[in-house]
Structure formats: C-alpha cells, structure tokens
Coordinates of C-alpha atoms and ligand atoms in Angstrom, one line a residue:
X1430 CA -22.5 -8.9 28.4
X1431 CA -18.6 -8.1 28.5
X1432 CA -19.3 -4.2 28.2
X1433 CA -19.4 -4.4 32.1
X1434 CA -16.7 -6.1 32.5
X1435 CA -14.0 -4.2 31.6
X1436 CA -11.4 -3.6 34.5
X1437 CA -8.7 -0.6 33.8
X1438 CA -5.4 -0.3 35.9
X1439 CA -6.2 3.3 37.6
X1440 CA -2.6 4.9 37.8
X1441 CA -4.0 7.4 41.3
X1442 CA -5.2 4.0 42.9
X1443 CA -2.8 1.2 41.6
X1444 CA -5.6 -0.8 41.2
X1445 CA -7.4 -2.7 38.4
X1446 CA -11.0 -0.6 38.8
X1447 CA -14.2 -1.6 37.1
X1448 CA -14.4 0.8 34.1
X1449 CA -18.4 2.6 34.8
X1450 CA -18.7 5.7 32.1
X1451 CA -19.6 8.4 34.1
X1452 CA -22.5 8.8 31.3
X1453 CA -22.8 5.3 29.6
X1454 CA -23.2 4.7 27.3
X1455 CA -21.0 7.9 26.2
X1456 CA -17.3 7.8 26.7
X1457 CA -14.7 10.4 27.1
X1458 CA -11.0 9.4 26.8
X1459 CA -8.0 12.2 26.2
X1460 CA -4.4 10.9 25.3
X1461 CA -1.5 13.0 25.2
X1462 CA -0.1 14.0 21.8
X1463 CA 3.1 14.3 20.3
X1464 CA 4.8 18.2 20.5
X1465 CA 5.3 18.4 17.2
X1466 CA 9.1 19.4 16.5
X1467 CA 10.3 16.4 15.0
X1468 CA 9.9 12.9 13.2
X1469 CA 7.7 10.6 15.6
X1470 CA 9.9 7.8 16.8
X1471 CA 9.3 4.3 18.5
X1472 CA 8.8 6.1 21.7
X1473 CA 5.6 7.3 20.2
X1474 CA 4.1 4.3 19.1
X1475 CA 3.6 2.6 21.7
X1476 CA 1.1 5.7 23.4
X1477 CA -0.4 5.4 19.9
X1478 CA -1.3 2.2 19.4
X1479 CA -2.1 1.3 23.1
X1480 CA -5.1 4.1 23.1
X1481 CA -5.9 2.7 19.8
X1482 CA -6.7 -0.6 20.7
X1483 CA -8.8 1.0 24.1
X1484 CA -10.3 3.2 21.4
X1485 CA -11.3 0.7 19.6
X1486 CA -12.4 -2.0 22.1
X1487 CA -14.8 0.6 24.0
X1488 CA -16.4 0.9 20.6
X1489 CA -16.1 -3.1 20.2
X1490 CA -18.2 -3.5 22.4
X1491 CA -20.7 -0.6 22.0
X1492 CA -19.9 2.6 23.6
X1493 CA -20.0 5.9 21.8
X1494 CA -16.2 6.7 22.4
X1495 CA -15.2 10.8 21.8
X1496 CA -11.3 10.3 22.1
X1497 CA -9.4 13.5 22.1
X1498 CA -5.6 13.4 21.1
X1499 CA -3.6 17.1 21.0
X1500 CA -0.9 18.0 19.4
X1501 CA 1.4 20.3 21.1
X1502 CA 2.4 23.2 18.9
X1503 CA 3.1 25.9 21.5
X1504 CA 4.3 26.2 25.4
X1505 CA 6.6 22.9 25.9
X1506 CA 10.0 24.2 26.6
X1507 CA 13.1 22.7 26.5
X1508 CA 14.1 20.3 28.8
X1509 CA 10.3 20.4 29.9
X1510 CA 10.8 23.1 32.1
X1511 CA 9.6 26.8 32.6
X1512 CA 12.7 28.0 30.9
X1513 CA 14.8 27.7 28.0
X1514 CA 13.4 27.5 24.1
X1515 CA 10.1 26.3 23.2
X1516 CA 11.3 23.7 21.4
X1517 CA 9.1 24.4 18.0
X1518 CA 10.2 28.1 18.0
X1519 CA 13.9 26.9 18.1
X1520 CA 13.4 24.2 15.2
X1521 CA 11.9 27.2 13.5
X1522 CA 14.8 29.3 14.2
X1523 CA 17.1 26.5 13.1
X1524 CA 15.4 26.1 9.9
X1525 CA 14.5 29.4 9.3
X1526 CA 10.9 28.9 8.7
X1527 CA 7.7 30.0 10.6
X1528 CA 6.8 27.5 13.7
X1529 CA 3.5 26.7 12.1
X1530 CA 5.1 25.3 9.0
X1531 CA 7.5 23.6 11.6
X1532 CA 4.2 22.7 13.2
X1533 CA 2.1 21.4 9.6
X1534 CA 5.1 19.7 8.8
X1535 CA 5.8 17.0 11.0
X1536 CA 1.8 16.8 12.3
X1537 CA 1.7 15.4 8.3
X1538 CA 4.2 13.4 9.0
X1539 CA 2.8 11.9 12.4
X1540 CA 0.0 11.3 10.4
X1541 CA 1.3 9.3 7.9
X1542 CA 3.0 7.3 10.7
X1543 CA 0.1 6.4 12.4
X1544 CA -2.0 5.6 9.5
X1545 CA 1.3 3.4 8.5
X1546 CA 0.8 2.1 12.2
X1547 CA -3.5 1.4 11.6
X1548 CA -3.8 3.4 14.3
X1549 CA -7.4 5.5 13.6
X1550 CA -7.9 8.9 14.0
X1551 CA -9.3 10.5 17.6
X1552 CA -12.5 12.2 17.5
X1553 CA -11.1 15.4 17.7
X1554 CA -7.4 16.4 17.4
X1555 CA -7.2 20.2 19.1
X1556 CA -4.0 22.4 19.1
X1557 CA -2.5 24.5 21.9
X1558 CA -2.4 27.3 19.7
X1559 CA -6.0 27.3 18.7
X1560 CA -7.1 27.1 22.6
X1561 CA -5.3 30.5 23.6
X1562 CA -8.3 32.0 25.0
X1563 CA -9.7 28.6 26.4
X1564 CA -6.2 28.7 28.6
X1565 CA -6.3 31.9 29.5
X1566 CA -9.8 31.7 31.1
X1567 CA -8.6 28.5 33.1
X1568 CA -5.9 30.7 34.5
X1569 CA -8.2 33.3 35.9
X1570 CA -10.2 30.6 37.4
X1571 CA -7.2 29.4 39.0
X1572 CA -6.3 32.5 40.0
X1573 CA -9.5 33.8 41.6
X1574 CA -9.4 30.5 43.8
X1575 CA -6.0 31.2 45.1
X1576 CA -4.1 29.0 43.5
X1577 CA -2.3 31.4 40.8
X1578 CA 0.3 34.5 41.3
X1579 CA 1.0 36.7 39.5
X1580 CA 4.7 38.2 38.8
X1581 CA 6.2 40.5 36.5
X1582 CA 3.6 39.2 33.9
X1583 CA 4.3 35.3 33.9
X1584 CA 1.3 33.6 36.1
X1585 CA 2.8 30.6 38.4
X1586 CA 0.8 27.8 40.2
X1587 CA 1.2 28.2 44.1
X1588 CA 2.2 24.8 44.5
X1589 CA 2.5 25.4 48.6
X1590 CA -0.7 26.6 48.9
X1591 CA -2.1 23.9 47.0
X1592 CA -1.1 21.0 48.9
X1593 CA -2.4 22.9 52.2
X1594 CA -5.9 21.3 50.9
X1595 CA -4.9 19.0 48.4
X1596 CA -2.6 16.4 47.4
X1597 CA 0.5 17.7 45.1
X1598 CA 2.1 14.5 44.3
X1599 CA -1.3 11.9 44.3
X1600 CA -0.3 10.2 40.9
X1601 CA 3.6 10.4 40.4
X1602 CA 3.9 9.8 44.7
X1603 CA 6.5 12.9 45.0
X1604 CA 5.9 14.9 48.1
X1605 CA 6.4 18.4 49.0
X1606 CA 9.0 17.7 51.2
X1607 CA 10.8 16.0 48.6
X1608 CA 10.3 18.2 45.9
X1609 CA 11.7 21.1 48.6
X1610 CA 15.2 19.0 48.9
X1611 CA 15.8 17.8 45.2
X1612 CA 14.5 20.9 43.6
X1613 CA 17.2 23.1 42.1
X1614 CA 16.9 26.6 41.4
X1615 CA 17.2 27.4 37.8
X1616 CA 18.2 30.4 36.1
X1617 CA 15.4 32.8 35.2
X1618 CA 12.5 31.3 37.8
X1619 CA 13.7 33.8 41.2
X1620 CA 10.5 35.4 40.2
X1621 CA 8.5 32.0 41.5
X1622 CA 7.9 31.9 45.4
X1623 CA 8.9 28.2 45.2
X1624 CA 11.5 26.5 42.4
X1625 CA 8.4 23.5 42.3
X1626 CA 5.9 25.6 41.4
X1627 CA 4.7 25.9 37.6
X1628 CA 4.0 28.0 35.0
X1629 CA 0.7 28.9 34.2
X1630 CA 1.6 31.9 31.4
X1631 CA 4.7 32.9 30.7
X1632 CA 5.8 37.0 29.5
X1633 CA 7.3 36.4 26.2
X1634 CA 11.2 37.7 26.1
X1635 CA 11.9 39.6 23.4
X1636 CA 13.2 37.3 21.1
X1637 CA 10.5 34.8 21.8
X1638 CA 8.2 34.6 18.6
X1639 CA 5.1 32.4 19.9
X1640 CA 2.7 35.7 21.8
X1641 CA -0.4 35.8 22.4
X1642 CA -2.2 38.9 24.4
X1643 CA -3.4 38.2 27.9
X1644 CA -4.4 40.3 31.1
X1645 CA -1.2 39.6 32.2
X1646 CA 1.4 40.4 29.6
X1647 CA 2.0 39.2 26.1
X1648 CA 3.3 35.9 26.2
X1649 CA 2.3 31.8 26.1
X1650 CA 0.9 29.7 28.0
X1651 CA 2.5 26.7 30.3
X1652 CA 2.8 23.4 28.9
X1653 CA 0.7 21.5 31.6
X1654 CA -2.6 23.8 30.4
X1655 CA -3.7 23.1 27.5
X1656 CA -4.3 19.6 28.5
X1657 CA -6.6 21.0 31.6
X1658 CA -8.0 23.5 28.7
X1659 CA -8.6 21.2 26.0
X1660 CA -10.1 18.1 28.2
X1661 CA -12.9 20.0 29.7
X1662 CA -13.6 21.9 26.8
X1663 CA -14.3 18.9 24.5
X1664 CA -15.1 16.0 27.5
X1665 CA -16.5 17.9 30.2
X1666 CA -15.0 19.1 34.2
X1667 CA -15.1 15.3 34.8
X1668 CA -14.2 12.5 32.2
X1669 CA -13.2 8.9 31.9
X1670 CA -9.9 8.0 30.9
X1671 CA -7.0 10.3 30.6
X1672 CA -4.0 8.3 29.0
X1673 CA -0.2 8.9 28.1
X1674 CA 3.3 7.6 28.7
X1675 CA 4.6 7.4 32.1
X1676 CA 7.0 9.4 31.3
X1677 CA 4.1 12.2 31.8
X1678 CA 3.5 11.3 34.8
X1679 CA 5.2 14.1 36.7
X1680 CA 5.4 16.9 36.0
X1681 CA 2.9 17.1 33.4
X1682 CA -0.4 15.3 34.3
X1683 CA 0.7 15.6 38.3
X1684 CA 0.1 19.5 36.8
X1685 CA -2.8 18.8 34.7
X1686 CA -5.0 17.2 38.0
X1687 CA -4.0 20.5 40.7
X1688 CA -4.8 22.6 37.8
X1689 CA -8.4 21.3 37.0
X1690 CA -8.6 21.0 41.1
X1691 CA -7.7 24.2 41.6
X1692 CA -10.0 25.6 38.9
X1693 CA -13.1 23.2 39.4
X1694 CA -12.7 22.0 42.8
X1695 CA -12.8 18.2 41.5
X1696 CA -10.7 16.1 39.6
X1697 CA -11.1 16.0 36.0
X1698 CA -10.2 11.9 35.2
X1699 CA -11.8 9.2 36.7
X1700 CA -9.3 6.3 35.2
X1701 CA -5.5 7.8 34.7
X1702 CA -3.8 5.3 32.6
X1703 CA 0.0 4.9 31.7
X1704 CA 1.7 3.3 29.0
X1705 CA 5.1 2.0 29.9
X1706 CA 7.9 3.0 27.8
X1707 CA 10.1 1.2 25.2
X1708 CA 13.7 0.8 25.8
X1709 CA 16.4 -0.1 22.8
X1710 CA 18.7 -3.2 23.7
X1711 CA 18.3 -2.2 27.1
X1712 CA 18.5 1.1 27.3
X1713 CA 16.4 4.3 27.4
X1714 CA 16.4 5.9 24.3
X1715 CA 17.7 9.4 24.9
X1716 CA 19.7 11.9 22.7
X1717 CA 22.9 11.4 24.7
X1718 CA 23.0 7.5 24.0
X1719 CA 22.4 8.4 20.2
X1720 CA 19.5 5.5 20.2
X1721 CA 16.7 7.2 19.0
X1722 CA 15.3 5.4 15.9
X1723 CA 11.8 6.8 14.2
X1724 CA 9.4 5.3 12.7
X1725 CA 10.5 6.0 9.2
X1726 CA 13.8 4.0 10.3
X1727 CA 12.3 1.5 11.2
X1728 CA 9.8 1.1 8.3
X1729 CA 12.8 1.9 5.7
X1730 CA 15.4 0.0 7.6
X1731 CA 18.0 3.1 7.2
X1732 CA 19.5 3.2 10.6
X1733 CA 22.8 1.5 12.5
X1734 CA 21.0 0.2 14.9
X1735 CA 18.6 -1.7 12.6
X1736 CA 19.7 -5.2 10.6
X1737 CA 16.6 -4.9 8.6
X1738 CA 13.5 -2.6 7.5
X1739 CA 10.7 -3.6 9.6
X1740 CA 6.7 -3.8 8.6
X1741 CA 4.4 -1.4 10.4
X1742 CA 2.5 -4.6 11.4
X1743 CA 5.2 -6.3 12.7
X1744 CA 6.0 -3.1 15.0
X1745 CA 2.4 -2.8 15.8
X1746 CA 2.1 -6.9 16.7
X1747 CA 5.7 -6.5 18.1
X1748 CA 4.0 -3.6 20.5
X1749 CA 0.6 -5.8 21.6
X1750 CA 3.1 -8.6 22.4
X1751 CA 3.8 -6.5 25.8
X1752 CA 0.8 -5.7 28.3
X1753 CA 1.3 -1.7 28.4
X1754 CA 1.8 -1.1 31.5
X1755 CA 5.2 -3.6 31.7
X1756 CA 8.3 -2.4 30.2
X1757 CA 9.1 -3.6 26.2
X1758 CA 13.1 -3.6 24.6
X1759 CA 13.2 -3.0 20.9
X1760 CA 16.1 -5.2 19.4
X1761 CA 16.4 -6.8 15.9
X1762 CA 15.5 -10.1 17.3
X1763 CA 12.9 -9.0 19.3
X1764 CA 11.2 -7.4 16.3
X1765 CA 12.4 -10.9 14.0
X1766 CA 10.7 -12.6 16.2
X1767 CA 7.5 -10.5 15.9
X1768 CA 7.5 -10.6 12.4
X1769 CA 7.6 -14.6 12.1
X1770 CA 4.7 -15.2 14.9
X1771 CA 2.3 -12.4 12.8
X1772 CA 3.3 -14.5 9.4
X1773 CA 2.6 -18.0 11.5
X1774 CA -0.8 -16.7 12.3
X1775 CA -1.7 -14.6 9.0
X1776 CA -0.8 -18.4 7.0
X1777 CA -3.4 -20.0 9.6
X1778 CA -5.6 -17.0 9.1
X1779 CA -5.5 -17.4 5.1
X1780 CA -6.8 -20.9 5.0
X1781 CA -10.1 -20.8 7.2
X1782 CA -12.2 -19.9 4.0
X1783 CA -10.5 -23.6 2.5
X1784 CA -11.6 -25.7 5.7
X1785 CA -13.6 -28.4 5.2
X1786 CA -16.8 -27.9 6.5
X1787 CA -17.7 -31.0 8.6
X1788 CA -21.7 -31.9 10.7
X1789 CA -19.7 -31.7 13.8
X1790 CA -17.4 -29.9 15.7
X1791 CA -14.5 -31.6 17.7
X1792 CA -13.5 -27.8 19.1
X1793 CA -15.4 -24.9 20.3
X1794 CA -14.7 -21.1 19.1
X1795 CA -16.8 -20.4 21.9
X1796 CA -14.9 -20.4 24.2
X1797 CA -11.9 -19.3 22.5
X1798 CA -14.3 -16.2 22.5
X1799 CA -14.9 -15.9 25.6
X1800 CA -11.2 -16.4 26.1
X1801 CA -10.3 -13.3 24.1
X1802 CA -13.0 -11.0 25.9
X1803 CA -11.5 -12.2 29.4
X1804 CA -8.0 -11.6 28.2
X1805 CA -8.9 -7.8 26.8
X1806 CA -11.4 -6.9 30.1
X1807 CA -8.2 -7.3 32.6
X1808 CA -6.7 -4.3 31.6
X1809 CA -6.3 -5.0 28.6
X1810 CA -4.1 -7.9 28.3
X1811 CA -2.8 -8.0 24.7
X1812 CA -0.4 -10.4 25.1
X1813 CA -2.6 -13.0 26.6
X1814 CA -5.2 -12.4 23.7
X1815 CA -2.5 -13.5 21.2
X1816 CA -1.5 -16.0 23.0
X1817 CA -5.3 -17.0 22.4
X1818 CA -5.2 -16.4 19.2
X1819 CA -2.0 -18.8 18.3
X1820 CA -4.2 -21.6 20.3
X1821 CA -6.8 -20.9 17.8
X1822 CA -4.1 -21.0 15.3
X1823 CA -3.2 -24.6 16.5
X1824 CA -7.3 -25.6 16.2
X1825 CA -7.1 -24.3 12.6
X1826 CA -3.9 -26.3 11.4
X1827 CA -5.0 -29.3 13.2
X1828 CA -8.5 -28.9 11.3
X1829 CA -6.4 -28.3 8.3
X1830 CA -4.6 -31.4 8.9
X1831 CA -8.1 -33.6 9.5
X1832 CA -7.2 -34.4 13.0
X1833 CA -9.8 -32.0 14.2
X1834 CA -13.1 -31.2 12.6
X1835 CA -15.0 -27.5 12.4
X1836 CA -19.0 -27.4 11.4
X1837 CA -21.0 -24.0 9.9
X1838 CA -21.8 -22.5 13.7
X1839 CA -18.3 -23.4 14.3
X1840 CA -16.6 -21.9 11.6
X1841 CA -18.7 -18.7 11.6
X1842 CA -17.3 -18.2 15.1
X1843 CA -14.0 -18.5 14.3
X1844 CA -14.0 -15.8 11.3
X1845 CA -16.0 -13.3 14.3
X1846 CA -12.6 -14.5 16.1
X1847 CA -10.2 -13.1 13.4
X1848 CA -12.0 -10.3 11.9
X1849 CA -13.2 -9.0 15.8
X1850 CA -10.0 -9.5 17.5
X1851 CA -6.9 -9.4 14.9
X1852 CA -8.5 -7.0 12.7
X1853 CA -11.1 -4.7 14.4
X1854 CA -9.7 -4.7 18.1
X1855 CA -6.1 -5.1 17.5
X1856 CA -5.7 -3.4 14.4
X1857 CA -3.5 -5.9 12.9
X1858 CA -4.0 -6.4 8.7
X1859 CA -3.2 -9.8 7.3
X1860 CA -1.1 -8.4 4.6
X1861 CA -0.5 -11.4 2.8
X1862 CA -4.4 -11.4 1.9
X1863 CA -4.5 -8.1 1.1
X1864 CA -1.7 -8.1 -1.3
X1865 CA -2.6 -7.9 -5.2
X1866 CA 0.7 -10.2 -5.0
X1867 CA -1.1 -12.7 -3.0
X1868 CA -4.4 -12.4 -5.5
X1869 CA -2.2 -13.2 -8.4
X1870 CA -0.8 -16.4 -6.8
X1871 CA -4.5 -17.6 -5.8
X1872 CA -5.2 -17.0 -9.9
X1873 CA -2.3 -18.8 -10.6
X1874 CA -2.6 -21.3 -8.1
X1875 CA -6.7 -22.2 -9.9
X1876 CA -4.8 -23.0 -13.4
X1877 CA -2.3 -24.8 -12.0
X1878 CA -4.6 -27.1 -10.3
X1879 CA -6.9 -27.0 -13.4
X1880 CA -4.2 -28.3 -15.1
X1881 CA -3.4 -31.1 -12.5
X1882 CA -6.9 -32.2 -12.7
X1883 CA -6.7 -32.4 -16.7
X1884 CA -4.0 -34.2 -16.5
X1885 CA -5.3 -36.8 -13.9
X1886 CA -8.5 -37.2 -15.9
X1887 CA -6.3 -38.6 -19.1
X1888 CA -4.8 -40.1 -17.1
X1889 CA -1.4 -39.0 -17.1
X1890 CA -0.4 -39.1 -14.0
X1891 CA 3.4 -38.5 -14.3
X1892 CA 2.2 -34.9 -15.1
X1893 CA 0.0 -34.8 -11.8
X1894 CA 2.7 -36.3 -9.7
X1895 CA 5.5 -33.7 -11.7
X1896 CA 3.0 -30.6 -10.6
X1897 CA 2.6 -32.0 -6.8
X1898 CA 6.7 -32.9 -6.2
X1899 CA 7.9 -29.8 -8.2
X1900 CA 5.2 -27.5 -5.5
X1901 CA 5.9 -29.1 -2.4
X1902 CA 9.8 -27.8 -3.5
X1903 CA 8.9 -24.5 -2.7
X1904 CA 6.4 -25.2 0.4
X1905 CA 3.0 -25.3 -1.7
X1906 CA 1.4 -28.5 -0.6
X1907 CA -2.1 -29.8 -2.7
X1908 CA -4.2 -32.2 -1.2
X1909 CA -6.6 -34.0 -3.0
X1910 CA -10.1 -34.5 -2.4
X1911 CA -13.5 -35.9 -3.4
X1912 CA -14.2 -33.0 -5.5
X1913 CA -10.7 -31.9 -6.3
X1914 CA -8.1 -30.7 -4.9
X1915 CA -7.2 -27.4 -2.7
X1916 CA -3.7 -25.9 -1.7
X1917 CA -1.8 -24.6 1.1
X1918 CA 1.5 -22.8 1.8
X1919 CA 3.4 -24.8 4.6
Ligands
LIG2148 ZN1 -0.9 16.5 28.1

C-alpha cells in the first residue's frame, strides 16, 4: 500500500526520510502562518499551497491529519528582531485603528486568498494573542531549566548556555562561533548577556499597546514562542511535520527547536520541512526592489509588473510546476506558460466522459497510477506528477483520435486519475467544466448537432456540411459516428 511509502526531505538531516507517524494512523503537521499586517502576496502562496497538497495527500491516502496553521497577531517585530515596532501595532498606529481590527482585517482577507488559491482550511487555526498564558508557562519551564534570564522584566534565551549541551544552529548550520563574529549589537538589547540570544518576553515600553500581565513585567511575548506554545499544545511535546518557508529557517524555527529542547528536553518535530521561496524575474522580492506583487494583483492584473490578470489556478498549477524545495521565478511568461499547459490538460480532461468505450485496452491507467503515487511518495514531486498527467493527456487524445483504444476497467481508472490527483491531491479545478458558460455551450452544442442530424436524415446535406465547415472555423470539430455524432474543442 503507498501509505508507507512516503519519503519526506528532513530539513535537520538533509535527507529524504521514510515518513512513520509517531502515532499512525494519527498525524500532526504545524505550518507557519502569515503575521497578519498586510495583503498576502505571492511569497505566501507558495507555503500555502505546498502544506496543502501534503495535507491533502496524508489524507489521500488515509491518515487522520490535525494540521495546525497560526496566524501571527502579536510579538513579530520589525525587521524580525527583538527591537523596533511590532509590526501590527505600527499598521495600527498608521491607520489609527485597534491592532485587532488590523488583525480581523487582513486574516479575512488571507482567507479569501486562500480559498481563491483552493487551499483548505487547517484543523485548527490558533492566534498568538489567544495563547498568552500557554507562552508564559513555556517560559517558566525554560527558565527553571536554565535556559531563560531574566532582566529588567524582558526574559531572554541563554543562547551560550544552551549550546554547552545542545546544538544551537542544527537546522539553519550557523555556529556559535559564527553568530559571535557577524552578530551586531543593536540599540536597546545591552540588557542581553549575548547580542544572539533571544527574546522570550519582552517589558512593554510605554508607548507599546500590545500587554499582557506576566511574573515578569507587563509586556509580550517573543516571536519564536508561540510556535513552541501552540505546537505542543494542539499536537503534543513530539509531532510530525513542522513546515514553513526557508526563509524561517533561522532565526525563527532554529528558536522554536532550543526552546521546546530547553523546555522538554526533546525535540518537538520529527520531519522539519522547507519550502523554497519565489523570486520575480530573478530577483528576491523585497520592499527595497519595489517587487512585491499580492495575490489580489495578480488575480486582478492591476500591477506594473504584471502584463495580465492571472487565474488562481494558473498560480496554483504555475506553483506545483516546481518541486518545493527548488527555487521558482514569477515572470509573465512563466505564468503564460502555466496557464496554457492547465487549459491543454483541462481540454483532455473535458472529453473522457465522450470516449468511446472499446472491449479492449491498448494502454494501461494502471500504471499511470502507480506512476503518480511514485512521483508524490519522493518528497513530494509535483512536477513529475504533471508531467504524468500530460502523458496521460497524450493517451486520452490519442484515444480521442482512435489510434488508441480505452475499455470500462480502463476508463474507470483513468477518471480515479483526474478526480484523485488533479482535483483531490493537487487541488487544481477544471474551470472550464465548472463554468455555467461551459454548460450553456454543451446545451447549445446538443441542438446544434440535433439539427445536423435532421438535416442529414432529409437529406440535405449542404446544411450538414455548412454546420461542420462553419464549426471547425472556430476550433469545434464533430465527428460522426454509428449512432450520431459527438464534438470536441481542438
Ligand atoms: Zn512559527
């Protein structure tokens, strides 16, 4: 059965592992969420949609998945450091509204996004904010093993003192020594022992609107913790998968594993897994490079950059075209060229229900099956399932063509094929089926035809030949049969 066959790329080991659940056939994956201070943009969908389709292929194939997405609403500052603004109080401040309307605002509008995107819902979507107290229990745990100080109210992760028994730098490969050299001291941290180590709570500064009471002072906690907080208390001390962007790699989940060390004495993730990042013609998308396009952008078309509005689906097939975990450059003929290969196979896709049905079968779905299960156990290998997939495409055209036949078993196969792996696994709609626009023409397309048959049976055949010629102009070819005829888009 292919449910024990799926190997993961472990980020800790660089290695494809074979992916056990700690408690099959229970699964516990967390991912990452947005901080929630701004429209979602490209950068996000690729996170998204790449935990989507592990999401939904651990429940493909029969595990009971709990997959646990936060949002960030409080505790990541500004330039993802322990100083500066947290960057939701300072939208808030620039738009003079409370940070939890700040907050409801664009989490509605990530919403909308993703359900634009077809990426489902996680199990359970928890806020930093609502996990205060969950935090500041972690903390004394921390603290009571020696890990945490304490000064002038703000709580700081003894980084040092850590890595006397542990490994600082195990996932993002950054050493002490390292971090000693190429770590500057910034403004407002003398109070750490060390400029590397991290903010467990922070004393709030006057001005500073997001507070919470704690033994320590009243303040907020660091941005690394509520991932530590959250993931234990919805999946457990240990879990499965922990995903996110590379980008997260350090500081933030480097963070996340010496705080749940520190606090549990174990590590919390059994498969750490990275999603690369998306550049835009080449280059990073930052603020200072003015490159940042969102997903509204893109779905509208209203940005410089963009020479056309561009389909959720076409973004989503545009994203699967790329294995994760290699590197993917938005451009307008990237994403062009997206859009045609997903119409290509949505046309082949339309016609399997018109296939003759034949007593034998000159190609077997089988094993374009077991091709697709092969493809998505090795890490997950998107590309090479579409790539699949347009070989299936060929099989149906050639079938549609008569060069190749298809029987019942056959044929049964093949729609498991598209309605398993397009649809259920890879998210991806056939919108040109689902379109009242495309009902109407299939309505149209039965009296027209009617017509053409009328006309052949009274025999007048200049009519027949006038409906066929004046079709094919616009790409609708008919072919007749024994018991009629039946149409196709070319
Ligand atoms: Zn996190």
């Amino acid at each position: 059965m292919e449910t024990n066959q799926l190997y993961l790329y472990n980020s800790i080991t660089g290695k494809k592992e074979l992916f056990e659940p700690i408690n099959n056939p229970y699964v516990g994956m967390y991912v990452c969420g947005p901080t929630v201070y701004g429209d979602a943009h490209l950068g996000h969908a690729r996170p998204a949609i790449t935990f989507d389709v592990l999401f939904r292929y651990l429940k493909h194939v029969g595990y009971k998945v709990r997959y646990v997405r936060n949002i960030t609403d409080v505790g990541h500052l500004e330039n993802d450091a322990d100083s500066g603004e947290d960057k939701i109080a300072k939208k808030a401040r620039l738009e003079q509204l409370e940070p939890m309307e700040i907050v409801q605002y664009y989490t509605d509008r990530y919403h909308a996004n993703m359900q634009d995107l077809n990426v489902l819902s996680p199990s359970i979507e928890p806020k930093a904010s609502g996990h205060i107290i969950e935090q500041i229990e972690f903390i004394e745990r921390i603290i009571k093993n020696g890990y945490g100080y304490v000064e002038n109210g703000s709580v700081y992760f003894d980084v040092l003192k850590y890595n006397e028994k542990h490994n600082y730098g195990i996932l993002s490969g950054r050493n002490i020594d390292e971090l000693i050299n190429n770590t500057r001291t910034l403004e407002g941290q003398e109070e750490k022992k060390n400029s590397f180590d991290f903010a467990l709570w922070k004393k709030a500064q006057p001005q500073h609107i997001m507070r919470w009471n704690s033994p320590w002072s009243v303040g907020f906690p660091g941005w690394h913790l509520e991932c530590s907080a959250m993931g234990e208390k919805y999946l457990g001390e240990v879990f499965d998968i922990h995903g996110g962007g590379m980008d997260l790699k350090f500081p933030h989940h480097e963070c996340e594993i010496a705080q749940s060390v520190a606090a549990n004495n174990k590590h919390a993730v059994k498969h750490w897994v990275h999603n690369n990042l998306i550049t835009i013609n080449g280059q990073k998308m930052s603020k200072s490079l003015n490159n940042f396009i969102t997903l509204d952008e893109v779905f509208s078309g209203k940005n410089a950059l963009l020479n056309q509005a561009y389909s959720p689906m076409t973004v989503r097939f545009f994203i699967l075209q790329a294995h994760y975990g290699g590197t993917l450059d938005f451009s307008n003929e990237a994403l062009l060229a997206a859009e045609k290969a997903m119409a290509r196979m949505c046309k082949a896709f339309d016609v399997i229900d018109k296939l003759v049905i034949s007593n034998t079968s000159s190609i077997d779905f089988n094993s374009y099956k077991k091709r697709c299960y092969d493809a998505l156990n090795d890490d997950l290998n998107t590309p090479i399932l579409l790539a699949v997939l347009f070989d299936v495409v060929k099989s149906i055209n050639l079938i549609k063509e008569g060069k190749e036949t298809i029987d019942a078993v056959n044929l049964s196969v093949l729609k498991e094929i598209v309605s398993g792996f397009f649809n259920e696994i890879l998210g991806l709609i056939n919108q040109s089926s689902v379109s009242t626009k495309s009902n109407s023409i299939d309505t149209l397309m039965e009296v027209i035809l009617e017509l053409r048959k009328n006309a052949k049976t009274n025999k007048d055949y200049a009519t027949a030949d006038y409906i066929r010629n004046k079709l094919s102009e616009v790409n609708i070819k008919i072919n007749d049969t024994k018991d009629g005829a039946n149409w196709f888009i070319e």
